[in-house]
PDB file of C-alpha atoms in Angstrom:
ATOM      1  CA  MET A   1      13.895   0.350  19.962  1.00 80.00           C
ATOM      2  CA  THR A   2      15.224  -2.804  21.602  1.00 96.00           C
ATOM      3  CA  THR A   3      13.972  -5.818  19.625  1.00 98.00           C
ATOM      4  CA  LEU A   4      13.588  -9.599  20.709  1.00 98.00           C
ATOM      5  CA  VAL A   5      13.167 -12.063  17.767  1.00 98.00           C
ATOM      6  CA  VAL A   6      11.494 -15.145  18.925  1.00 98.00           C
ATOM      7  CA  VAL A   7      11.243 -18.806  17.177  1.00 97.00           C
ATOM      8  CA  PRO A   8       8.552 -20.994  18.478  1.00 95.00           C
ATOM      9  CA  MET A   9       9.189 -24.213  18.111  1.00 94.00           C
ATOM     10  CA  LYS A  10       7.440 -27.573  19.178  1.00 90.00           C
ATOM     11  CA  ASP A  11       9.445 -30.786  19.854  1.00 90.00           C
ATOM     12  CA  PRO A  12      10.111 -32.302  16.737  1.00 88.00           C
ATOM     13  CA  ALA A  13       8.910 -35.551  17.434  1.00 85.00           C
ATOM     14  CA  HIS A  14       5.417 -33.963  17.733  1.00 83.00           C
ATOM     15  CA  SER A  15       6.052 -31.531  14.440  1.00 81.00           C
ATOM     16  CA  LYS A  16       4.545 -31.770  10.950  1.00 79.00           C
ATOM     17  CA  THR A  17       1.747 -34.369  11.776  1.00 78.00           C
ATOM     18  CA  ARG A  18      -0.182 -33.082   8.897  1.00 75.00           C
ATOM     19  CA  LEU A  19       2.496 -34.392   6.510  1.00 79.00           C
ATOM     20  CA  ALA A  20       1.953 -37.696   7.755  1.00 78.00           C
ATOM     21  CA  PRO A  21       0.627 -39.036   4.536  1.00 79.00           C
ATOM     22  CA  VAL A  22       3.835 -38.279   2.689  1.00 77.00           C
ATOM     23  CA  LEU A  23       6.451 -38.324   5.228  1.00 83.00           C
ATOM     24  CA  THR A  24       7.192 -41.068   7.946  1.00 86.00           C
ATOM     25  CA  ALA A  25       7.744 -39.941  11.556  1.00 88.00           C
ATOM     26  CA  HIS A  26      11.321 -40.436  11.403  1.00 89.00           C
ATOM     27  CA  GLU A  27      11.483 -37.886   8.079  1.00 85.00           C
ATOM     28  CA  ARG A  28       8.893 -35.324   9.955  1.00 85.00           C
ATOM     29  CA  SER A  29      11.169 -35.324  12.790  1.00 88.00           C
ATOM     30  CA  GLU A  30      14.454 -34.502  10.829  1.00 89.00           C
ATOM     31  CA  LEU A  31      12.552 -32.396   8.682  1.00 88.00           C
ATOM     32  CA  ALA A  32      11.366 -29.988  11.325  1.00 89.00           C
ATOM     33  CA  LYS A  33      15.069 -30.114  12.867  1.00 91.00           C
ATOM     34  CA  ARG A  34      16.703 -29.141   9.588  1.00 89.00           C
ATOM     35  CA  LEU A  35      13.859 -26.273   9.146  1.00 91.00           C
ATOM     36  CA  PHE A  36      14.458 -24.821  12.684  1.00 94.00           C
ATOM     37  CA  CYS A  37      18.331 -25.042  12.206  1.00 93.00           C
ATOM     38  CA  ARG A  38      17.927 -23.281   9.091  1.00 91.00           C
ATOM     39  CA  THR A  39      15.920 -20.449  10.329  1.00 95.00           C
ATOM     40  CA  MET A  40      17.987 -19.882  13.276  1.00 96.00           C
ATOM     41  CA  SER A  41      21.097 -19.611  11.297  1.00 96.00           C
ATOM     42  CA  VAL A  42      19.582 -17.257   9.055  1.00 96.00           C
ATOM     43  CA  LEU A  43      18.969 -15.052  12.181  1.00 97.00           C
ATOM     44  CA  GLN A  44      22.263 -15.606  13.429  1.00 96.00           C
ATOM     45  CA  ILE A  45      23.462 -13.842  10.246  1.00 97.00           C
ATOM     46  CA  SER A  46      21.042 -10.968  10.801  1.00 97.00           C
ATOM     47  CA  GLN A  47      22.339 -10.348  14.187  1.00 96.00           C
ATOM     48  CA  THR A  48      25.948  -9.423  12.523  1.00 96.00           C
ATOM     49  CA  ILE A  49      23.792  -6.593  10.135  1.00 96.00           C
ATOM     50  CA  VAL A  50      20.890  -5.362  12.721  1.00 96.00           C
ATOM     51  CA  SER A  51      20.978  -5.087  16.220  1.00 96.00           C
ATOM     52  CA  PHE A  52      18.438  -7.720  17.913  1.00 97.00           C
ATOM     53  CA  ASP A  53      18.217 -10.347  20.672  1.00 97.00           C
ATOM     54  CA  LEU A  54      17.454 -14.115  19.611  1.00 98.00           C
ATOM     55  CA  ALA A  55      15.211 -16.554  21.558  1.00 97.00           C
ATOM     56  CA  VAL A  56      13.781 -19.748  21.325  1.00 97.00           C
ATOM     57  CA  VAL A  57       9.877 -20.664  23.124  1.00 96.00           C
ATOM     58  CA  THR A  58      10.173 -24.288  23.482  1.00 94.00           C
ATOM     59  CA  ALA A  59       9.372 -27.305  25.653  1.00 91.00           C
ATOM     60  CA  SER A  60      11.478 -29.522  24.204  1.00 92.00           C
ATOM     61  CA  PRO A  61      14.828 -30.476  25.511  1.00 92.00           C
ATOM     62  CA  MET A  62      16.225 -31.392  22.240  1.00 92.00           C
ATOM     63  CA  ILE A  63      15.401 -27.779  21.095  1.00 94.00           C
ATOM     64  CA  ARG A  64      16.601 -26.249  24.385  1.00 93.00           C
ATOM     65  CA  THR A  65      19.819 -27.595  23.564  1.00 92.00           C
ATOM     66  CA  LEU A  66      20.267 -26.824  20.184  1.00 91.00           C
ATOM     67  CA  ALA A  67      19.301 -23.288  20.837  1.00 93.00           C
ATOM     68  CA  CYS A  68      22.619 -22.619  22.949  1.00 88.00           C
ATOM     69  CA  HIS A  69      24.177 -23.278  19.713  1.00 90.00           C
ATOM     70  CA  TYR A  70      22.423 -20.250  18.396  1.00 89.00           C
ATOM     71  CA  THR A  71      23.634 -18.239  21.118  1.00 83.00           C
ATOM     72  CA  SER A  72      19.886 -18.065  21.897  1.00 88.00           C
ATOM     73  CA  ILE A  73      17.923 -17.130  24.993  1.00 95.00           C
ATOM     74  CA  VAL A  74      15.534 -20.394  26.008  1.00 96.00           C
ATOM     75  CA  ILE A  75      11.792 -19.333  27.142  1.00 95.00           C
ATOM     76  CA  ASP A  76       9.968 -22.132  28.603  1.00 90.00           C
ATOM     77  CA  GLU A  77       6.955 -22.947  26.948  1.00 86.00           C
ATOM     78  CA  GLY A  78       5.416 -25.672  29.493  1.00 72.00           C
ATOM     79  CA  SER A  79       3.090 -28.315  28.044  1.00 64.00           C
ATOM     80  CA  GLY A  80       0.391 -28.138  25.649  1.00 61.00           C
ATOM     81  CA  GLY A  81       1.028 -24.537  23.858  1.00 73.00           C
ATOM     82  CA  THR A  82      -0.338 -23.375  20.946  1.00 88.00           C
ATOM     83  CA  LEU A  83       1.286 -20.667  18.846  1.00 90.00           C
ATOM     84  CA  CYS A  84      -1.226 -17.765  20.017  1.00 93.00           C
ATOM     85  CA  THR A  85       0.117 -19.144  23.729  1.00 93.00           C
ATOM     86  CA  SER A  86       3.731 -19.362  22.825  1.00 94.00           C
ATOM     87  CA  ALA A  87       3.300 -15.743  21.124  1.00 95.00           C
ATOM     88  CA  GLU A  88       1.890 -14.701  24.565  1.00 94.00           C
ATOM     89  CA  GLN A  89       4.439 -16.170  26.538  1.00 94.00           C
ATOM     90  CA  ALA A  90       7.276 -14.480  24.524  1.00 95.00           C
ATOM     91  CA  ALA A  91       5.541 -11.455  24.982  1.00 97.00           C
ATOM     92  CA  THR A  92       5.416 -11.399  29.011  1.00 95.00           C
ATOM     93  CA  TRP A  93       8.866 -12.411  28.756  1.00 96.00           C
ATOM     94  CA  ALA A  94      10.021  -9.189  26.629  1.00 98.00           C
ATOM     95  CA  MET A  95       8.162  -6.925  28.383  1.00 97.00           C
ATOM     96  CA  ALA A  96       9.425  -8.199  31.430  1.00 97.00           C
ATOM     97  CA  HIS A  97      12.701  -8.139  30.251  1.00 97.00           C
ATOM     98  CA  ASP A  98      12.419  -4.381  29.189  1.00 97.00           C
ATOM     99  CA  TYR A  99      12.279  -5.149  25.246  1.00 98.00           C
ATOM    100  CA  THR A 100      10.292  -2.495  23.508  1.00 98.00           C
ATOM    101  CA  ARG A 101       9.622  -4.518  20.047  1.00 98.00           C
ATOM    102  CA  LEU A 102       8.693  -8.327  19.602  1.00 98.00           C
ATOM    103  CA  GLY A 103       9.287 -10.018  16.311  1.00 98.00           C
ATOM    104  CA  ILE A 104       8.092 -13.937  15.680  1.00 98.00           C
ATOM    105  CA  ILE A 105       9.486 -15.895  12.948  1.00 96.00           C
ATOM    106  CA  PRO A 106       8.511 -19.485  12.678  1.00 93.00           C
ATOM    107  CA  ALA A 107      10.646 -22.591  12.604  1.00 92.00           C
ATOM    108  CA  ASP A 108       9.485 -24.071   9.416  1.00 89.00           C
ATOM    109  CA  LEU A 109      10.146 -21.280   6.557  1.00 91.00           C
ATOM    110  CA  ALA A 110      11.301 -23.106   3.660  1.00 88.00           C
ATOM    111  CA  ALA A 111      13.564 -20.438   2.530  1.00 88.00           C
ATOM    112  CA  PRO A 112      14.290 -17.477   5.229  1.00 92.00           C
ATOM    113  CA  ASP A 113      16.850 -15.198   3.475  1.00 94.00           C
ATOM    114  CA  SER A 114      18.721 -13.059   6.375  1.00 96.00           C
ATOM    115  CA  ASP A 115      18.310  -9.849   3.755  1.00 96.00           C
ATOM    116  CA  ASP A 116      14.625 -10.088   4.234  1.00 96.00           C
ATOM    117  CA  VAL A 117      14.908 -10.012   8.132  1.00 97.00           C
ATOM    118  CA  CYS A 118      17.057  -7.184   8.024  1.00 97.00           C
ATOM    119  CA  ARG A 119      14.691  -5.269   6.001  1.00 96.00           C
ATOM    120  CA  LEU A 120      11.867  -6.284   7.904  1.00 96.00           C
ATOM    121  CA  LEU A 121      13.411  -5.335  11.273  1.00 97.00           C
ATOM    122  CA  SER A 122      14.379  -1.924   9.565  1.00 96.00           C
ATOM    123  CA  HIS A 123      10.464  -0.808   9.431  1.00 96.00           C
ATOM    124  CA  ASP A 124       9.117   1.148  12.573  1.00 94.00           C
ATOM    125  CA  GLU A 125       5.467   0.627  12.325  1.00 97.00           C
ATOM    126  CA  GLN A 126       3.965  -0.301  15.337  1.00 98.00           C
ATOM    127  CA  VAL A 127       2.945  -3.584  13.840  1.00 98.00           C
ATOM    128  CA  VAL A 128       4.483  -5.305  10.652  1.00 98.00           C
ATOM    129  CA  VAL A 129       3.210  -8.216   9.127  1.00 98.00           C
ATOM    130  CA  CYS A 130       4.481 -10.967   6.395  1.00 97.00           C
ATOM    131  CA  PRO A 131       1.840 -13.174   4.838  1.00 96.00           C
ATOM    132  CA  SER A 132       2.263 -16.444   3.776  1.00 93.00           C
ATOM    133  CA  LEU A 133       0.798 -17.882   0.419  1.00 89.00           C
ATOM    134  CA  TYR A 134      -2.237 -18.216   2.236  1.00 89.00           C
ATOM    135  CA  ASP A 135      -2.479 -15.167   4.526  1.00 95.00           C
ATOM    136  CA  GLY A 136      -1.270 -16.943   7.417  1.00 94.00           C
ATOM    137  CA  THR A 137       1.257 -14.786   9.516  1.00 96.00           C
ATOM    138  CA  ASN A 138       5.100 -16.124   8.290  1.00 95.00           C
ATOM    139  CA  ALA A 139       6.776 -12.818  10.408  1.00 96.00           C
ATOM    140  CA  LEU A 140       5.020 -10.359  12.931  1.00 98.00           C
ATOM    141  CA  LEU A 141       6.524  -7.336  14.599  1.00 98.00           C
ATOM    142  CA  ALA A 142       4.981  -5.723  17.400  1.00 98.00           C
ATOM    143  CA  ALA A 143       6.141  -2.499  19.366  1.00 98.00           C
ATOM    144  CA  PRO A 144       5.561  -2.786  22.002  1.00 98.00           C
ATOM    145  CA  PRO A 145       5.272  -6.413  22.086  1.00 98.00           C
ATOM    146  CA  ARG A 146       1.697  -6.956  23.728  1.00 97.00           C
ATOM    147  CA  ALA A 147       0.470  -4.006  20.922  1.00 98.00           C
ATOM    148  CA  ILE A 148      -2.117  -6.524  19.580  1.00 97.00           C
ATOM    149  CA  PRO A 149      -3.629  -9.811  20.292  1.00 97.00           C
ATOM    150  CA  PHE A 150      -2.200 -12.705  18.888  1.00 97.00           C
ATOM    151  CA  CYS A 151      -4.686 -14.731  16.246  1.00 95.00           C
ATOM    152  CA  TYR A 152      -2.878 -17.053  14.519  1.00 95.00           C
ATOM    153  CA  GLY A 153      -4.943 -19.502  12.493  1.00 92.00           C
ATOM    154  CA  PRO A 154      -6.497 -19.161   8.811  1.00 93.00           C
ATOM    155  CA  ASN A 155      -6.203 -15.667   7.696  1.00 96.00           C
ATOM    156  CA  SER A 156      -4.389 -14.481  10.367  1.00 97.00           C
ATOM    157  CA  ALA A 157      -2.248 -12.164   8.583  1.00 97.00           C
ATOM    158  CA  SER A 158      -4.923  -9.932   7.606  1.00 97.00           C
ATOM    159  CA  ARG A 159      -6.644 -10.618  11.180  1.00 97.00           C
ATOM    160  CA  HIS A 160      -3.534  -8.985  12.779  1.00 98.00           C
ATOM    161  CA  LEU A 161      -3.534  -6.086  10.420  1.00 98.00           C
ATOM    162  CA  GLU A 162      -7.525  -5.533  11.324  1.00 98.00           C
ATOM    163  CA  ALA A 163      -6.503  -5.542  15.022  1.00 98.00           C
ATOM    164  CA  ALA A 164      -4.171  -3.209  14.734  1.00 98.00           C
ATOM    165  CA  HIS A 165      -6.246  -0.940  12.475  1.00 97.00           C
ATOM    166  CA  LYS A 166      -9.075  -0.918  15.051  1.00 97.00           C
ATOM    167  CA  LEU A 167      -6.541  -0.137  18.018  1.00 98.00           C
ATOM    168  CA  GLY A 168      -5.467   2.705  15.658  1.00 98.00           C
ATOM    169  CA  LEU A 169      -1.587   1.809  15.203  1.00 98.00           C
ATOM    170  CA  THR A 170       0.475   2.478  12.633  1.00 98.00           C
ATOM    171  CA  ALA A 171       0.603  -1.029  10.446  1.00 98.00           C
ATOM    172  CA  ARG A 172       2.220  -2.294   7.268  1.00 97.00           C
ATOM    173  CA  ARG A 173       1.919  -5.468   5.414  1.00 97.00           C
ATOM    174  CA  LEU A 174       5.016  -6.577   3.665  1.00 96.00           C
ATOM    175  CA  SER A 175       5.366  -9.494   1.042  1.00 92.00           C
ATOM    176  CA  PHE A 176       8.803 -11.064   0.932  1.00 93.00           C
ATOM    177  CA  ASP A 177       9.283 -14.449  -1.031  1.00 90.00           C
ATOM    178  CA  SER A 178      11.382 -15.936   1.510  1.00 92.00           C
ATOM    179  CA  PHE A 179       8.411 -15.261   4.227  1.00 92.00           C
ATOM    180  CA  ARG A 180       5.826 -16.595   1.732  1.00 89.00           C
ATOM    181  CA  LEU A 181       6.371 -20.262   2.131  1.00 85.00           C
ATOM    182  CA  ASP A 182       6.216 -22.292   5.245  1.00 82.00           C
ATOM    183  CA  ILE A 183       6.302 -26.249   5.253  1.00 83.00           C
ATOM    184  CA  ASP A 184       2.950 -27.428   7.095  1.00 72.00           C
ATOM    185  CA  THR A 185       1.422 -29.427   4.338  1.00 64.00           C
ATOM    186  CA  SER A 186       2.180 -31.915   1.208  1.00 63.00           C
ATOM    187  CA  SER A 187       1.376 -29.105  -0.846  1.00 69.00           C
ATOM    188  CA  CYS A 188       3.923 -26.604   0.693  1.00 68.00           C
ATOM    189  CA  LEU A 189       6.279 -29.565   0.877  1.00 71.00           C
ATOM    190  CA  SER A 190       5.881 -30.006  -2.867  1.00 67.00           C
ATOM    191  CA  GLN A 191       6.772 -26.517  -3.381  1.00 71.00           C
ATOM    192  CA  ALA A 192       9.807 -26.412  -1.577  1.00 62.00           C
ATOM    193  CA  LEU A 193      11.110 -29.603  -2.940  1.00 61.00           C
ATOM    194  CA  ALA A 194      10.639 -28.105  -6.479  1.00 58.00           C
ATOM    195  CA  GLN A 195      13.137 -25.945  -5.432  1.00 62.00           C
ATOM    196  CA  ASP A 196      15.429 -27.872  -2.917  1.00 65.00           C
ATOM    197  CA  GLU A 197      15.214 -31.859  -3.176  1.00 60.00           C
ATOM    198  CA  SER A 198      17.696 -31.893  -0.685  1.00 61.00           C
ATOM    199  CA  LEU A 199      15.308 -30.895   1.963  1.00 64.00           C
ATOM    200  CA  VAL A 200      13.950 -34.117   3.112  1.00 64.00           C
ATOM    201  CA  GLU A 201      16.540 -37.080   1.471  1.00 54.00           C
ATOM    202  CA  GLU A 202      19.530 -34.792   3.218  1.00 44.00           C
ATOM    203  CA  GLU A 203      17.668 -35.180   6.893  1.00 39.00           C
ATOM    204  CA  SER A 204      16.477 -38.959   6.299  1.00 35.00           C
ATOM    205  CA  ALA A 205      19.263 -40.264   4.524  1.00 32.00           C
TER     206      ALA A 205
END
């Protein structure tokens, strides 16, 4: 398979709005950038072990510039995109460029791990889902890229798998610790800070 792994990313200035009760706008922006760079660095390491191309879907000039540091393809998101529309754009782009498999990994994982990325990409089912703590989708593989409709939102891990089963596709649910926690709420941030207190402090210093 030829695989494209995509990281959708908003402009940091408009990211992490649900953390407004506990972080300032500057802290939220810096946290979003730090998490994005951490995820991209882990994926770059993974590329030395497993063959795949790396892309970012974004409308942010700042993120386009950062993506270049990771020799990443940049797919223009346009304006007002949701995670579902970003995934659709990535799938359309991947199909147009002859990729046979699409991976989607969020930019806000608390502790992504290159070994888990490689284990994920070693699976050959048509749909593979790594759930978050709350049944969100924190990694998705689809072969071909448009194998299933994208349904990000509450309980999306179960809904993605249900879509695959309804279409008669081979599917697997994988639970990796490094994919379980994404930082989107104050509760998730508290859990992440319990393991890494510098997550916010270093960025906002």
